Amino acid sequence: MTRARELGEQVLRIARIVGDPVMICIAEQRYGWCLMCQGKLIDAEATMESALTHHLQLESEKRQTDREDSSILAHLAWLDWLIRGPEARLRRAAAAAARGSEARP
């Protein structure tokens, strides 16, 4: 996990240097997941929130998938549960489910 975090930091740094909003969004999501797995919950939440913000700012044709935001929201629901308890996760879990339903063909 330490090596994964180091690589995640490098990928995120490169994405920011390049300035590609799609790359930044994807790198933040992956890095946030890594932080979550390491128990760095507050940092993971901030990184995932940033990924969601970046994703929602992308024009629809630049989004990786229509379900990417539901995936980020699902990760944030887990973080809410881990940080704030089981009741806190419900708002984000409902939002993730709604976004996933909207994205179905």
PDB file of C-alpha atoms in Angstrom:
ATOM      1  CA  MET A   1       0.000   0.000   0.000  1.00  0.00           C
ATOM      2  CA  THR A   2       2.885   2.373   0.647  1.00  0.00           C
ATOM      3  CA  ARG A   3       4.132   1.923  -2.914  1.00  0.00           C
ATOM      4  CA  ALA A   4       0.602   2.312  -4.271  1.00  0.00           C
ATOM      5  CA  ARG A   5       0.255   5.601  -2.381  1.00  0.00           C
ATOM      6  CA  GLU A   6       3.593   6.850  -3.722  1.00  0.00           C
ATOM      7  CA  LEU A   7       2.562   5.995  -7.265  1.00  0.00           C
ATOM      8  CA  GLY A   8      -0.849   7.582  -6.740  1.00  0.00           C
ATOM      9  CA  GLU A   9       0.808  10.791  -5.578  1.00  0.00           C
ATOM     10  CA  GLN A  10       3.059  10.772  -8.664  1.00  0.00           C
ATOM     11  CA  VAL A  11       0.160  10.167 -11.052  1.00  0.00           C
ATOM     12  CA  LEU A  12      -1.855  12.948  -9.440  1.00  0.00           C
ATOM     13  CA  ARG A  13       1.091  15.336  -9.589  1.00  0.00           C
ATOM     14  CA  ILE A  14       1.605  14.546 -13.289  1.00  0.00           C
ATOM     15  CA  ALA A  15      -2.108  14.976 -14.027  1.00  0.00           C
ATOM     16  CA  ARG A  16      -2.038  18.407 -12.383  1.00  0.00           C
ATOM     17  CA  ILE A  17       1.083  19.422 -14.320  1.00  0.00           C
ATOM     18  CA  VAL A  18      -0.492  18.315 -17.595  1.00  0.00           C
ATOM     19  CA  GLY A  19      -3.682  20.111 -16.557  1.00  0.00           C
ATOM     20  CA  ASP A  20      -6.041  17.606 -18.139  1.00  0.00           C
ATOM     21  CA  PRO A  21      -9.273  17.723 -16.102  1.00  0.00           C
ATOM     22  CA  VAL A  22     -10.204  14.129 -16.971  1.00  0.00           C
ATOM     23  CA  MET A  23      -6.798  12.853 -15.848  1.00  0.00           C
ATOM     24  CA  ILE A  24      -7.024  14.897 -12.648  1.00  0.00           C
ATOM     25  CA  CYS A  25     -10.460  13.508 -11.833  1.00  0.00           C
ATOM     26  CA  ILE A  26      -9.408   9.900 -12.415  1.00  0.00           C
ATOM     27  CA  ALA A  27      -6.121  10.334 -10.533  1.00  0.00           C
ATOM     28  CA  GLU A  28      -7.919  11.899  -7.553  1.00  0.00           C
ATOM     29  CA  GLN A  29     -10.430   9.082  -7.412  1.00  0.00           C
ATOM     30  CA  ARG A  30      -7.748   6.394  -7.519  1.00  0.00           C
ATOM     31  CA  TYR A  31      -5.542   8.214  -5.007  1.00  0.00           C
ATOM     32  CA  GLY A  32      -8.536   8.770  -2.701  1.00  0.00           C
ATOM     33  CA  TRP A  33      -9.263   5.039  -2.783  1.00  0.00           C
ATOM     34  CA  CYS A  34      -5.654   4.312  -1.844  1.00  0.00           C
ATOM     35  CA  LEU A  35      -5.850   6.757   1.081  1.00  0.00           C
ATOM     36  CA  MET A  36      -9.077   5.121   2.220  1.00  0.00           C
ATOM     37  CA  CYS A  37      -7.477   1.679   2.173  1.00  0.00           C
ATOM     38  CA  GLN A  38      -4.649   3.030   4.306  1.00  0.00           C
ATOM     39  CA  GLY A  39      -7.057   4.423   6.873  1.00  0.00           C
ATOM     40  CA  LYS A  40      -6.346   8.067   5.979  1.00  0.00           C
ATOM     41  CA  LEU A  41     -10.073   8.739   6.006  1.00  0.00           C
ATOM     42  CA  ILE A  42     -10.152  12.541   6.250  1.00  0.00           C
ATOM     43  CA  ASP A  43      -7.576  12.909   3.466  1.00  0.00           C
ATOM     44  CA  ALA A  44      -9.408  10.315   1.400  1.00  0.00           C
ATOM     45  CA  GLU A  45     -12.686  12.182   1.822  1.00  0.00           C
ATOM     46  CA  ALA A  46     -11.139  15.499   0.745  1.00  0.00           C
ATOM     47  CA  THR A  47      -9.563  13.842  -2.296  1.00  0.00           C
ATOM     48  CA  MET A  48     -12.790  12.091  -3.287  1.00  0.00           C
ATOM     49  CA  GLU A  49     -14.760  15.339  -2.834  1.00  0.00           C
ATOM     50  CA  SER A  50     -12.303  17.032  -5.171  1.00  0.00           C
ATOM     51  CA  ALA A  51     -12.660  14.199  -7.693  1.00  0.00           C
ATOM     52  CA  LEU A  52     -16.447  14.570  -7.601  1.00  0.00           C
ATOM     53  CA  THR A  53     -16.215  18.337  -8.053  1.00  0.00           C
ATOM     54  CA  HIS A  54     -13.883  17.918 -11.011  1.00  0.00           C
ATOM     55  CA  HIS A  55     -16.052  15.206 -12.516  1.00  0.00           C
ATOM     56  CA  LEU A  56     -19.222  17.278 -12.289  1.00  0.00           C
ATOM     57  CA  GLN A  57     -17.448  20.238 -13.917  1.00  0.00           C
ATOM     58  CA  LEU A  58     -16.476  18.209 -16.968  1.00  0.00           C
ATOM     59  CA  GLU A  59     -18.513  18.596 -20.092  1.00  0.00           C
ATOM     60  CA  SER A  60     -20.533  15.433 -20.683  1.00  0.00           C
ATOM     61  CA  GLU A  61     -18.438  14.365 -23.701  1.00  0.00           C
ATOM     62  CA  LYS A  62     -15.253  14.506 -21.603  1.00  0.00           C
ATOM     63  CA  ARG A  63     -16.563  12.402 -18.728  1.00  0.00           C
ATOM     64  CA  GLN A  64     -14.987   8.967 -18.549  1.00  0.00           C
ATOM     65  CA  THR A  65     -18.376   7.364 -17.987  1.00  0.00           C
ATOM     66  CA  ASP A  66     -21.774   8.550 -16.866  1.00  0.00           C
ATOM     67  CA  ARG A  67     -21.455   6.245 -13.859  1.00  0.00           C
ATOM     68  CA  GLU A  68     -18.155   7.670 -12.625  1.00  0.00           C
ATOM     69  CA  ASP A  69     -19.877  10.152 -10.314  1.00  0.00           C
ATOM     70  CA  SER A  70     -22.031   7.387  -8.792  1.00  0.00           C
ATOM     71  CA  SER A  71     -18.826   5.451  -8.095  1.00  0.00           C
ATOM     72  CA  ILE A  72     -17.256   8.474  -6.393  1.00  0.00           C
ATOM     73  CA  LEU A  73     -20.446   9.033  -4.386  1.00  0.00           C
ATOM     74  CA  ALA A  74     -20.394   5.376  -3.315  1.00  0.00           C
ATOM     75  CA  HIS A  75     -16.830   5.771  -2.047  1.00  0.00           C
ATOM     76  CA  LEU A  76     -17.876   8.925  -0.204  1.00  0.00           C
ATOM     77  CA  ALA A  77     -20.774   7.003   1.367  1.00  0.00           C
ATOM     78  CA  TRP A  78     -18.301   4.450   2.706  1.00  0.00           C
ATOM     79  CA  LEU A  79     -16.173   7.267   4.082  1.00  0.00           C
ATOM     80  CA  ASP A  80     -19.207   8.902   5.716  1.00  0.00           C
ATOM     81  CA  TRP A  81     -19.969   5.579   7.381  1.00  0.00           C
ATOM     82  CA  LEU A  82     -16.395   5.088   8.584  1.00  0.00           C
ATOM     83  CA  ILE A  83     -15.951   8.685   9.775  1.00  0.00           C
ATOM     84  CA  ARG A  84     -19.419   9.640  11.008  1.00  0.00           C
ATOM     85  CA  GLY A  85     -21.287   6.376  11.522  1.00  0.00           C
ATOM     86  CA  PRO A  86     -23.883   4.287   9.705  1.00  0.00           C
ATOM     87  CA  GLU A  87     -26.644   6.915   9.547  1.00  0.00           C
ATOM     88  CA  ALA A  88     -24.393   9.466   7.823  1.00  0.00           C
ATOM     89  CA  ARG A  89     -23.818   7.206   4.847  1.00  0.00           C
ATOM     90  CA  LEU A  90     -27.477   7.116   3.814  1.00  0.00           C
ATOM     91  CA  ARG A  91     -27.544  10.509   2.066  1.00  0.00           C
ATOM     92  CA  ARG A  92     -24.599   9.727  -0.173  1.00  0.00           C
ATOM     93  CA  ALA A  93     -25.618   6.133  -0.721  1.00  0.00           C
ATOM     94  CA  ALA A  94     -29.029   7.341  -1.929  1.00  0.00           C
ATOM     95  CA  ALA A  95     -27.360   9.904  -4.211  1.00  0.00           C
ATOM     96  CA  ALA A  96     -25.029   7.241  -5.617  1.00  0.00           C
ATOM     97  CA  ALA A  97     -27.940   4.894  -6.286  1.00  0.00           C
ATOM     98  CA  ALA A  98     -29.910   7.666  -7.974  1.00  0.00           C
ATOM     99  CA  ARG A  99     -26.974   8.652 -10.183  1.00  0.00           C
ATOM    100  CA  GLY A 100     -26.357   5.011 -11.105  1.00  0.00           C
ATOM    101  CA  SER A 101     -30.013   4.616 -12.073  1.00  0.00           C
ATOM    102  CA  GLU A 102     -29.881   7.770 -14.223  1.00  0.00           C
ATOM    103  CA  ALA A 103     -26.856   6.414 -16.092  1.00  0.00           C
ATOM    104  CA  ARG A 104     -28.509   3.157 -17.143  1.00  0.00           C
ATOM    105  CA  PRO A 105     -29.177   2.874 -20.872  1.00  0.00           C
TER     106      PRO A 105
END
